[in-house]
């Protein structure tokens, strides 16, 4: 038997080595960019489905007894009910809606195409149902695949993204309570849930169309599974920990950093047991990262995805840290209704984190001997701080920018848990009545209510009003087939409105003219943004460079909306075409590499279907 076990172990090690080698070669060496694109499109959806299936399967295999015992305890269902009530409170503060534009609509657009065609792409539909332009999104696929599954079950609705985040928030609060209760105690868990309810970033994300809640849920789940594995290191528990870490890496691109504490913990465990233990699940783990590698290679190869202004320092640079750290301090410690943060949670949370780190430095060895989870906690705290450092070294890492604040959510979660743990620690050592410490949590919660009532961190995004205005304009038109040219067309695509980017319309002047003359479109509209400035006592309106239209289109202004001070959005109708006018902008040298025209056969099929 010993010989057979050794032979099995040898084969598993060999299989893992082959799998890792194949993953590296296929991911970064053997395939060119077009092959990487094709591989991502074909395997992206199915790879994410495999990850979700493996996660559920390995959890069941490793913990079905514990899950059965948990399900048969009535008190646990009370926790679930409370989590749903708390989620309802959070959700109804703002109601379902896209909070971060354009990121969240892009996720929904990818999910829509997965639901319809099993293709993980973004599209612009320029002619009826013919998809003329498609692009690979740079964001990982786990959330879009979950959302596409909801569409598969209930039918496509834009609101499904918000309902999904409602369910994920309830799951997050349930896991938060059970995880903290298992490694600390019930009181700390209750403090943690109440403080999470007092956190505007969690409130905003609970009713959004983004992947922030899924991300922190999987961080928390991976941490909990790491604790369980560390205390009872079985092969089945190793499998579920590895798969959960893979799922986390497929949620947000920077969340791949959390593979480091997990791998470090596994290596320490192998050193402690003097045995390297692998199973079949571990052998396929490298292959599950293939689609991420293809996606990264493809998006890194094109300037289209590098939308950030780099001031000479590159996408990441240590030189960004001083300024971004200053902005982070304004976000964490400032009292500003325009920021999605509650300083009555973040300030004591940061102080609690510093105190707990100081306690660990002074009594680290004793704490590890007393509580084996201490080492796991240390690894994940370092990973979250490393994640924060990564954000601060990012060219667009200003946490006090409402569009960026959500990147700090893992750190905010850490401060919430640190605050809850320190409150419980103080209550036990001081021997004071518990209600005093619940009163502290109550004050933190009360501090969040004015923030929730205004929601300025969401409402001051003027693009929301611009979208609603454009959609209202479209709905006011007589029944017909219209083309809207706009900078940023994802929300139009979600609403099944024919759309193209302004640059692409400029580059297809003859095609647009032809289709207008043959009656494909009833009308063509341009949605443009611009600014006003005072020139010699008169206000002059100027269209933004990215919104300028070819002079050969003759436009008539239909409506104009002042979006905010000195800025406006305009809807213009094409009322004629010129054939000899000079261009206001030089014609681009073809489409960006990521944009692919529809397959010629598909276009001919569509053309032949016309009356």
Coordinates of C-alpha atoms in Angstrom, one line a residue:
X1 CA 0.0 0.0 0.0
X2 CA 2.8 2.4 0.8
X3 CA 4.3 1.7 -2.6
X4 CA 1.0 2.4 -4.4
X5 CA 0.6 5.6 -2.4
X6 CA 4.1 6.7 -3.4
X7 CA 3.4 5.9 -7.1
X8 CA 0.1 7.8 -7.0
X9 CA 1.8 10.8 -5.4
X10 CA 4.5 10.7 -8.1
X11 CA 2.0 10.6 -10.9
X12 CA 0.0 13.5 -9.3
X13 CA 3.2 15.6 -9.0
X14 CA 4.1 14.8 -12.6
X15 CA 0.6 15.7 -13.7
X16 CA 0.7 19.0 -11.8
X17 CA 4.0 19.9 -13.4
X18 CA 2.7 19.1 -16.9
X19 CA -0.5 21.1 -16.2
X20 CA 1.5 24.1 -15.0
X21 CA 3.9 24.0 -17.9
X22 CA 1.1 23.7 -20.5
X23 CA -0.7 26.6 -18.8
X24 CA 2.4 28.9 -19.0
X25 CA 3.1 27.9 -22.6
X26 CA -0.4 28.3 -23.9
X27 CA -1.0 31.4 -21.8
X28 CA 2.1 33.4 -22.7
X29 CA 4.2 31.7 -25.4
X30 CA 2.6 29.3 -27.9
X31 CA -0.4 31.4 -29.0
X32 CA -0.4 34.7 -30.9
X33 CA -2.8 37.5 -30.1
X34 CA -5.5 36.4 -32.5
X35 CA -5.3 32.8 -31.1
X36 CA -5.4 34.2 -27.6
X37 CA -8.5 36.2 -28.5
X38 CA -10.2 33.1 -30.0
X39 CA -9.3 31.0 -27.0
X40 CA -10.7 33.5 -24.6
X41 CA -14.0 33.9 -26.5
X42 CA -14.5 30.1 -26.9
X43 CA -13.4 29.0 -23.4
X44 CA -14.0 32.1 -21.3
X45 CA -17.6 31.3 -20.3
X46 CA -17.1 27.6 -19.9
X47 CA -14.0 28.2 -17.8
X48 CA -16.0 30.4 -15.4
X49 CA -18.8 27.9 -15.2
X50 CA -16.3 25.2 -14.4
X51 CA -14.9 27.3 -11.6
X52 CA -18.3 27.9 -10.1
X53 CA -19.2 24.2 -10.4
X54 CA -15.9 23.1 -8.8
X55 CA -16.4 25.6 -6.0
X56 CA -19.9 24.3 -5.1
X57 CA -18.7 20.6 -5.6
X58 CA -15.6 20.9 -3.4
X59 CA -17.5 22.8 -0.7
X60 CA -20.0 20.0 -0.6
X61 CA -17.4 17.2 -0.6
X62 CA -15.3 18.8 2.1
X63 CA -18.0 20.2 4.4
X64 CA -21.3 18.4 3.7
X65 CA -21.5 17.2 7.3
X66 CA -20.9 20.6 8.7
X67 CA -23.4 22.1 6.2
X68 CA -26.0 19.6 7.3
X69 CA -25.5 20.4 11.0
X70 CA -25.6 24.2 10.2
X71 CA -28.8 23.8 8.2
X72 CA -30.5 21.9 11.0
X73 CA -29.9 24.6 13.6
X74 CA -32.8 27.1 13.7
X75 CA -30.6 29.8 15.0
X76 CA -28.7 29.9 11.8
X77 CA -31.8 30.5 9.8
X78 CA -32.5 33.4 12.1
X79 CA -29.1 34.8 11.1
X80 CA -30.0 34.4 7.4
X81 CA -33.3 36.2 8.0
X82 CA -31.5 39.0 9.8
X83 CA -29.0 39.2 6.9
X84 CA -31.9 39.5 4.4
X85 CA -33.5 42.3 6.5
X86 CA -30.2 44.1 6.8
X87 CA -29.6 43.8 3.0
X88 CA -33.1 45.1 2.4
X89 CA -32.2 48.2 4.5
X90 CA -29.0 48.7 2.5
X91 CA -30.6 48.1 -0.9
X92 CA -33.4 50.6 -0.3
X93 CA -31.1 53.5 0.6
X94 CA -30.5 54.2 -3.0
X95 CA -32.4 51.4 -4.9
X96 CA -31.0 49.4 -7.7
X97 CA -29.0 51.2 -10.3
X98 CA -25.6 51.6 -12.0
X99 CA -23.4 53.5 -9.6
X100 CA -20.1 53.4 -11.4
X101 CA -20.2 54.3 -15.1
X102 CA -18.9 52.9 -17.5
X103 CA -17.7 49.8 -15.6
X104 CA -20.9 48.4 -14.4
X105 CA -22.8 48.7 -17.7
X106 CA -19.9 47.0 -19.4
X107 CA -20.2 44.1 -17.0
X108 CA -23.9 43.8 -17.8
X109 CA -23.2 44.1 -21.5
X110 CA -20.8 41.2 -21.3
X111 CA -23.4 39.2 -19.3
X112 CA -26.1 40.0 -21.9
X113 CA -23.9 38.6 -24.7
X114 CA -23.0 35.6 -22.7
X115 CA -26.7 35.0 -22.1
X116 CA -27.6 35.4 -25.8
X117 CA -24.6 33.8 -27.5
X118 CA -22.2 32.4 -24.8
X119 CA -19.6 35.0 -26.0
X120 CA -17.9 37.0 -23.3
X121 CA -17.6 40.2 -25.3
X122 CA -18.9 43.8 -25.5
X123 CA -20.7 44.8 -28.6
X124 CA -22.2 47.8 -30.5
X125 CA -25.2 47.0 -32.7
X126 CA -25.2 49.4 -35.6
X127 CA -27.8 47.8 -37.9
X128 CA -30.8 46.0 -36.6
X129 CA -29.6 42.8 -34.9
X130 CA -26.3 42.7 -36.9
X131 CA -23.5 43.2 -34.4
X132 CA -21.0 45.2 -36.4
X133 CA -18.4 45.8 -33.7
X134 CA -17.2 43.7 -30.7
X135 CA -14.5 43.9 -28.1
X136 CA -13.1 41.9 -25.2
X137 CA -13.6 43.5 -21.9
X138 CA -10.6 43.8 -19.6
X139 CA -12.5 42.7 -16.5
X140 CA -12.6 39.0 -15.3
X141 CA -15.7 37.0 -16.1
X142 CA -17.0 35.5 -12.8
X143 CA -19.5 38.2 -12.1
X144 CA -20.8 38.5 -15.7
X145 CA -21.2 34.7 -15.8
X146 CA -23.2 34.7 -12.5
X147 CA -25.4 37.5 -14.0
X148 CA -25.8 35.6 -17.3
X149 CA -27.0 32.6 -15.3
X150 CA -29.6 34.8 -13.6
X151 CA -30.7 35.9 -17.1
X152 CA -30.8 32.3 -18.2
X153 CA -33.2 31.5 -15.3
X154 CA -35.4 34.6 -15.4
X155 CA -34.9 36.2 -18.8
X156 CA -32.8 39.2 -19.6
X157 CA -33.5 42.3 -17.5
X158 CA -31.1 45.1 -16.7
X159 CA -32.4 45.0 -13.1
X160 CA -31.1 41.5 -12.7
X161 CA -27.6 42.9 -11.9
X162 CA -29.0 44.8 -9.0
X163 CA -31.1 41.8 -7.7
X164 CA -28.0 39.7 -8.0
X165 CA -26.0 42.1 -5.8
X166 CA -28.9 42.0 -3.3
X167 CA -28.5 38.2 -3.0
X168 CA -24.7 38.5 -2.8
X169 CA -25.0 41.1 0.0
X170 CA -27.2 38.8 2.0
X171 CA -24.7 36.0 1.4
X172 CA -21.8 38.3 2.4
X173 CA -23.4 39.3 5.7
X174 CA -24.3 35.7 6.5
X175 CA -20.7 34.6 5.8
X176 CA -19.3 37.6 7.7
X177 CA -21.3 36.7 10.8
X178 CA -20.5 32.9 10.7
X179 CA -16.8 33.5 9.9
X180 CA -16.2 35.9 12.7
X181 CA -18.2 33.9 15.1
X182 CA -16.1 30.8 14.3
X183 CA -12.8 32.5 14.8
X184 CA -13.8 34.9 17.5
X185 CA -17.2 34.8 19.2
X186 CA -20.8 35.8 18.7
X187 CA -20.5 39.3 20.0
X188 CA -17.6 40.2 17.7
X189 CA -19.7 38.8 14.8
X190 CA -22.6 41.0 15.7
X191 CA -20.4 44.0 16.0
X192 CA -18.9 43.3 12.6
X193 CA -22.3 43.0 10.9
X194 CA -23.6 46.2 12.5
X195 CA -20.5 48.1 11.5
X196 CA -20.8 46.7 7.9
X197 CA -24.3 48.2 7.9
X198 CA -22.7 51.5 8.7
X199 CA -20.3 51.5 5.8
X200 CA -21.5 53.5 2.7
X201 CA -19.3 51.6 0.3
X202 CA -21.1 48.4 1.2
X203 CA -24.4 50.2 1.0
X204 CA -23.6 51.6 -2.4
X205 CA -22.4 48.3 -3.8
X206 CA -25.4 46.3 -2.4
X207 CA -27.7 47.8 -5.0
X208 CA -25.2 48.4 -7.8
X209 CA -24.4 46.5 -11.0
X210 CA -20.7 45.9 -10.1
X211 CA -18.6 43.1 -8.7
X212 CA -17.4 44.8 -5.5
X213 CA -19.7 42.7 -3.2
X214 CA -18.8 39.4 -4.9
X215 CA -15.1 40.4 -4.5
X216 CA -15.2 41.0 -0.7
X217 CA -17.5 37.9 -0.3
X218 CA -14.9 35.7 -1.9
X219 CA -12.1 37.3 0.1
X220 CA -13.9 36.6 3.3
X221 CA -14.8 33.0 2.1
X222 CA -11.2 32.3 1.1
X223 CA -10.0 33.5 4.5
X224 CA -12.5 31.4 6.3
X225 CA -11.6 28.3 4.2
X226 CA -7.9 29.0 4.9
X227 CA -8.6 28.9 8.7
X228 CA -10.5 25.7 8.4
X229 CA -7.8 24.1 6.3
X230 CA -5.0 25.3 8.7
X231 CA -6.8 23.7 11.6
X232 CA -7.6 20.4 9.9
X233 CA -5.4 20.1 6.8
X234 CA -7.1 17.4 4.7
X235 CA -6.9 17.0 0.9
X236 CA -10.6 17.9 0.4
X237 CA -10.2 21.1 2.4
X238 CA -7.1 22.0 0.3
X239 CA -9.1 21.5 -2.9
X240 CA -11.9 23.9 -1.8
X241 CA -9.4 26.5 -0.7
X242 CA -7.6 26.4 -4.0
X243 CA -10.8 26.6 -6.0
X244 CA -12.1 29.5 -3.9
X245 CA -8.8 31.4 -4.5
X246 CA -9.2 30.8 -8.3
X247 CA -12.7 32.1 -8.1
X248 CA -11.5 35.2 -6.3
X249 CA -8.8 35.8 -8.9
X250 CA -11.5 35.7 -11.6
X251 CA -13.6 38.4 -9.9
X252 CA -11.3 41.5 -10.0
X253 CA -8.0 41.6 -11.8
X254 CA -6.1 42.9 -8.7
X255 CA -7.6 40.2 -6.5
X256 CA -5.1 37.7 -7.9
X257 CA -2.9 39.1 -5.1
X258 CA -4.8 37.0 -2.7
X259 CA -3.3 33.8 -4.2
X260 CA -0.1 34.8 -2.4
X261 CA -1.3 34.3 1.2
X262 CA -3.1 31.1 0.3
X263 CA 0.0 29.6 -1.4
X264 CA 2.2 30.8 1.5
X265 CA -0.2 29.1 4.0
X266 CA -0.2 25.8 2.0
X267 CA 3.6 25.8 1.8
X268 CA 3.9 26.4 5.5
X269 CA 1.5 23.6 6.1
X270 CA 3.5 21.2 3.8
X271 CA 6.7 22.2 5.7
X272 CA 5.0 21.6 9.0
X273 CA 3.7 18.1 8.0
X274 CA 6.8 17.3 5.9
X275 CA 4.5 16.1 3.2
X276 CA 3.4 17.6 -0.1
X277 CA -0.2 16.6 -0.7
X278 CA -1.8 17.2 -4.1
X279 CA -5.1 15.9 -5.6
X280 CA -6.6 15.9 -9.1
X281 CA -8.3 19.2 -8.4
X282 CA -4.9 20.9 -7.7
X283 CA -3.6 19.5 -11.0
X284 CA -6.1 21.3 -13.1
X285 CA -5.9 24.6 -11.2
X286 CA -3.1 26.1 -13.5
X287 CA -5.3 25.5 -16.5
X288 CA -8.2 27.5 -14.9
X289 CA -5.9 30.6 -15.2
X290 CA -5.5 30.3 -19.0
X291 CA -8.4 32.6 -19.9
X292 CA -7.0 35.3 -17.5
X293 CA -3.7 35.0 -19.3
X294 CA -5.3 35.3 -22.7
X295 CA -7.4 38.2 -21.6
X296 CA -4.4 40.0 -20.1
X297 CA -2.2 39.5 -23.1
X298 CA -4.9 40.7 -25.5
X299 CA -5.9 43.8 -23.6
X300 CA -2.3 44.7 -22.7
X301 CA -1.5 44.7 -26.5
X302 CA -3.9 47.5 -27.4
X303 CA -3.8 51.2 -26.5
X304 CA -7.6 51.2 -26.4
X305 CA -7.6 49.7 -22.9
X306 CA -5.0 52.2 -21.5
X307 CA -7.5 55.0 -20.8
X308 CA -5.6 56.4 -17.9
X309 CA -3.4 59.4 -18.2
X310 CA 0.1 58.4 -17.2
X311 CA 2.2 61.4 -16.3
X312 CA 5.5 59.7 -17.3
X313 CA 5.5 57.2 -14.4
X314 CA 3.7 54.3 -16.0
X315 CA 0.5 52.5 -14.9
X316 CA 2.1 51.7 -11.5
X317 CA 4.8 53.7 -9.8
X318 CA 6.0 54.3 -6.3
X319 CA 6.1 58.0 -7.1
X320 CA 2.2 58.0 -7.1
X321 CA 2.1 56.9 -3.4
X322 CA 2.6 60.3 -1.6
X323 CA -0.3 62.0 -3.5
X324 CA -2.5 58.9 -3.4
X325 CA -1.8 58.5 0.3
X326 CA -2.9 62.0 0.9
X327 CA -6.1 61.4 -1.1
X328 CA -6.7 58.1 0.9
X329 CA -6.4 60.0 4.2
X330 CA -9.0 62.5 2.9
X331 CA -11.3 59.6 2.1
X332 CA -10.7 57.6 5.3
X333 CA -10.6 60.5 7.8
X334 CA -12.5 63.3 6.2
X335 CA -16.1 64.3 6.9
X336 CA -17.5 64.8 3.4
X337 CA -21.0 63.9 2.2
X338 CA -19.6 63.5 -1.3
X339 CA -17.4 60.5 -0.2
X340 CA -18.7 56.9 0.2
X341 CA -17.2 56.5 3.6
X342 CA -18.3 56.8 7.3
X343 CA -15.4 58.3 9.3
X344 CA -17.1 57.1 12.5
X345 CA -16.3 53.6 11.3
X346 CA -13.0 54.1 9.3
X347 CA -11.2 56.3 11.9
X348 CA -11.7 53.9 14.9
X349 CA -11.3 51.0 12.5
X350 CA -7.8 52.2 11.4
X351 CA -6.9 52.9 15.0
X352 CA -8.1 49.4 16.0
X353 CA -6.0 47.9 13.2
X354 CA -2.9 49.7 14.4
X355 CA -3.5 48.6 18.0
X356 CA -4.0 45.0 17.0
X357 CA -0.9 45.0 14.9
X358 CA 1.1 46.4 17.9
X359 CA -0.4 43.7 20.1
X360 CA 0.7 41.1 17.6
X361 CA 4.2 42.5 17.4
X362 CA 4.6 42.3 21.2
X363 CA 2.9 39.0 21.7
X364 CA 3.1 37.3 18.3
X365 CA 4.6 34.0 19.4
X366 CA 2.2 33.5 22.3
X367 CA -0.8 34.5 20.2
X368 CA 0.1 31.9 17.5
X369 CA 0.5 29.2 20.2
X370 CA -2.8 30.1 21.8
X371 CA -4.8 30.5 18.6
X372 CA -3.6 28.7 15.4
X373 CA -5.8 31.1 13.3
X374 CA -3.4 33.9 14.1
X375 CA -1.0 33.0 11.4
X376 CA -3.8 32.9 8.8
X377 CA -5.1 36.2 10.0
X378 CA -1.5 37.6 9.6
X379 CA -1.1 36.4 6.1
X380 CA -4.4 37.9 4.9
X381 CA -3.9 41.2 6.7
X382 CA -0.5 41.5 4.9
X383 CA -2.3 40.6 1.6
X384 CA -5.0 43.3 2.1
X385 CA -2.3 45.9 3.1
X386 CA -0.4 44.8 0.0
X387 CA -3.6 45.3 -2.0
X388 CA -4.0 48.8 -0.6
X389 CA -0.3 49.6 -1.5
X390 CA -1.0 48.3 -5.0
X391 CA -3.9 50.8 -5.3
X392 CA -1.9 53.7 -3.9
X393 CA 0.8 53.0 -6.5
X394 CA -1.7 53.0 -9.3
X395 CA -1.9 56.1 -11.6
X396 CA -5.6 56.3 -10.9
X397 CA -5.5 55.3 -7.2
X398 CA -7.2 58.4 -5.7
X399 CA -9.6 56.8 -3.2
X400 CA -11.4 60.1 -2.6
X401 CA -12.6 59.9 -6.2
X402 CA -16.1 58.3 -6.1
X403 CA -15.2 56.3 -9.2
X404 CA -12.1 54.8 -7.4
X405 CA -13.3 54.5 -3.8
X406 CA -14.6 51.0 -4.3
X407 CA -11.0 49.8 -4.9
X408 CA -10.5 50.4 -1.2
X409 CA -13.3 48.1 -0.1
X410 CA -11.1 45.2 1.0
X411 CA -9.2 47.5 3.3
X412 CA -12.5 49.0 4.6
X413 CA -13.7 45.5 5.4
X414 CA -10.5 44.9 7.3
X415 CA -11.0 48.0 9.4
X416 CA -14.6 47.0 10.1
X417 CA -13.5 43.6 11.4
X418 CA -10.6 45.1 13.4
X419 CA -13.0 47.7 15.0
X420 CA -15.4 44.9 16.0
X421 CA -12.7 42.7 17.4
X422 CA -11.2 45.5 19.5
X423 CA -14.6 46.5 20.9
X424 CA -15.1 42.9 22.0
X425 CA -11.6 42.8 23.5
X426 CA -12.1 46.0 25.4
X427 CA -15.5 44.9 26.7
X428 CA -14.1 41.7 28.1
X429 CA -11.0 43.4 29.7
X430 CA -12.9 46.4 31.1
X431 CA -15.8 44.5 32.4
X432 CA -18.1 47.3 31.4
X433 CA -21.8 46.6 30.5
X434 CA -22.2 45.4 27.0
X435 CA -24.7 48.1 26.1
X436 CA -22.0 50.8 26.3
X437 CA -20.1 49.1 23.5
X438 CA -23.3 48.5 21.5
X439 CA -23.9 52.2 22.0
X440 CA -20.6 52.9 20.3
X441 CA -21.6 50.8 17.3
X442 CA -25.0 52.6 17.4
X443 CA -23.3 56.0 17.1
X444 CA -21.3 54.7 14.1
X445 CA -24.5 53.5 12.5
X446 CA -26.2 56.8 13.2
X447 CA -23.3 58.6 11.5
X448 CA -24.1 56.7 8.3
X449 CA -27.8 57.7 8.1
X450 CA -27.2 61.2 6.9
X451 CA -24.8 59.9 4.3
X452 CA -27.4 57.3 3.1
X453 CA -30.2 59.9 3.0
X454 CA -28.2 62.1 0.5
X455 CA -26.1 59.6 -1.3
X456 CA -24.1 62.4 -2.9
X457 CA -21.3 60.0 -3.7
X458 CA -23.6 58.5 -6.2
X459 CA -26.1 61.2 -7.1
X460 CA -23.5 63.8 -8.0
X461 CA -22.4 61.7 -11.0
X462 CA -23.9 63.8 -13.8
X463 CA -23.6 61.0 -16.3
X464 CA -26.7 59.3 -14.7
X465 CA -28.8 62.3 -15.7
X466 CA -27.3 62.3 -19.2
X467 CA -28.2 58.7 -19.7
X468 CA -31.8 59.2 -18.5
X469 CA -32.2 62.2 -20.7
X470 CA -30.9 60.4 -23.8
X471 CA -33.2 57.4 -23.1
X472 CA -36.2 59.7 -22.6
X473 CA -35.4 61.3 -25.9
X474 CA -35.3 58.0 -27.7
X475 CA -38.6 56.9 -26.1
X476 CA -40.2 60.1 -27.3
X477 CA -39.5 59.3 -30.9
X478 CA -42.2 57.7 -33.1
X479 CA -41.9 54.0 -33.6
X480 CA -39.0 53.4 -35.9
X481 CA -35.4 52.3 -36.4
X482 CA -32.9 54.9 -35.2
X483 CA -29.1 55.0 -35.0
X484 CA -27.4 56.9 -32.1
X485 CA -23.8 57.8 -32.4
X486 CA -22.3 58.5 -28.9
X487 CA -19.0 58.4 -27.0
X488 CA -19.6 55.4 -24.7
X489 CA -22.4 53.3 -26.1
X490 CA -22.7 50.5 -23.6
X491 CA -25.9 51.8 -22.0
X492 CA -27.6 52.2 -25.4
X493 CA -26.6 48.6 -26.3
X494 CA -28.1 47.4 -23.0
X495 CA -31.4 49.0 -24.0
X496 CA -31.3 47.5 -27.5
X497 CA -30.9 50.9 -29.2
X498 CA -28.9 50.8 -32.4
X499 CA -25.6 52.5 -31.6
X500 CA -22.0 53.2 -32.7
X501 CA -19.1 55.2 -31.4
X502 CA -18.7 58.6 -32.9
X503 CA -15.3 57.7 -34.3
X504 CA -16.7 54.7 -36.0
X505 CA -19.5 56.6 -37.6
X506 CA -17.0 59.2 -38.8
X507 CA -15.0 56.4 -40.4
X508 CA -18.1 54.8 -42.0
X509 CA -19.6 58.0 -43.6
X510 CA -20.4 56.3 -46.9
X511 CA -22.0 53.3 -45.2
X512 CA -24.1 55.5 -42.9
X513 CA -25.2 57.6 -45.8
X514 CA -26.1 54.5 -47.9
X515 CA -28.2 52.9 -45.1
X516 CA -30.0 56.2 -44.5
X517 CA -30.9 56.5 -48.1
X518 CA -32.1 52.9 -48.4
X519 CA -34.3 53.3 -45.4
X520 CA -32.4 51.1 -42.9
X521 CA -32.5 54.1 -40.4
X522 CA -35.4 56.4 -40.0
X523 CA -33.0 58.9 -38.5
X524 CA -29.4 59.2 -37.3
X525 CA -28.6 61.1 -34.1
X526 CA -25.3 62.3 -32.6
X527 CA -25.0 62.6 -28.8
X528 CA -22.2 65.0 -28.0
X529 CA -20.7 66.5 -24.9
X530 CA -19.0 69.9 -24.7
X531 CA -18.0 72.8 -22.5
X532 CA -18.5 76.5 -22.4
X533 CA -16.0 79.3 -21.9
X534 CA -16.2 83.1 -21.8
X535 CA -14.6 84.7 -24.8
X536 CA -14.7 88.5 -24.9
X537 CA -17.8 88.6 -22.8
X538 CA -19.7 85.9 -24.7
X539 CA -20.1 82.2 -23.8
X540 CA -18.7 80.0 -26.6
X541 CA -19.7 76.3 -26.8
X542 CA -17.0 73.8 -27.8
X543 CA -17.6 70.1 -28.5
X544 CA -15.0 67.8 -26.8
X545 CA -12.4 66.4 -29.2
X546 CA -13.5 62.8 -28.8
X547 CA -17.1 63.9 -29.7
X548 CA -16.4 65.9 -32.9
X549 CA -18.3 64.9 -36.0
X550 CA -17.2 64.7 -39.6
X551 CA -18.2 67.9 -41.5
X552 CA -19.9 65.8 -44.2
X553 CA -22.8 65.2 -41.8
X554 CA -25.2 68.1 -41.8
X555 CA -26.6 68.4 -38.2
X556 CA -29.5 70.1 -36.6
X557 CA -29.6 70.5 -32.9
X558 CA -32.6 68.8 -31.4
X559 CA -32.1 69.2 -27.7
X560 CA -29.4 70.4 -25.3
X561 CA -29.0 69.6 -21.6
X562 CA -26.7 71.5 -19.2
X563 CA -25.1 68.6 -17.2
X564 CA -23.2 70.7 -14.7
X565 CA -21.4 74.1 -14.6
X566 CA -19.9 75.1 -17.9
X567 CA -20.7 71.6 -19.4
X568 CA -23.5 70.5 -21.7
X569 CA -24.7 67.5 -23.7
X570 CA -26.4 67.9 -27.1
X571 CA -28.5 65.6 -29.3
X572 CA -28.3 66.5 -33.0
X573 CA -30.1 65.0 -35.9
X574 CA -28.5 64.3 -39.3
X575 CA -30.5 66.2 -41.8
X576 CA -28.2 65.8 -44.8
X577 CA -24.9 64.7 -46.2
X578 CA -22.1 66.4 -48.0
X579 CA -19.7 64.7 -50.3
X580 CA -16.9 67.2 -50.6
X581 CA -16.4 68.8 -47.2
X582 CA -13.1 68.6 -45.4
X583 CA -12.9 66.6 -42.3
X584 CA -12.8 68.3 -38.9
X585 CA -10.7 65.4 -37.7
X586 CA -8.2 63.3 -39.5
X587 CA -9.6 59.9 -40.4
X588 CA -8.2 57.2 -38.1
X589 CA -6.0 54.6 -39.8
X590 CA -8.7 51.9 -39.6
X591 CA -10.3 50.5 -36.5
X592 CA -8.5 49.9 -33.3
X593 CA -7.2 46.4 -33.2
X594 CA -9.8 45.2 -30.7
X595 CA -12.7 46.1 -33.0
X596 CA -13.7 43.3 -35.3
X597 CA -16.2 43.7 -38.2
X598 CA -19.0 41.2 -38.4
X599 CA -18.3 38.0 -40.3
X600 CA -19.0 38.7 -44.1
X601 CA -21.3 35.7 -44.4
X602 CA -23.4 37.0 -41.4
X603 CA -23.6 40.4 -43.0
X604 CA -24.7 38.9 -46.4
X605 CA -27.4 36.8 -44.6
X606 CA -28.7 40.0 -43.0
X607 CA -28.6 41.9 -46.2
X608 CA -30.5 39.2 -48.1
X609 CA -33.2 39.3 -45.4
X610 CA -34.1 42.9 -46.2
X611 CA -37.4 43.5 -48.0

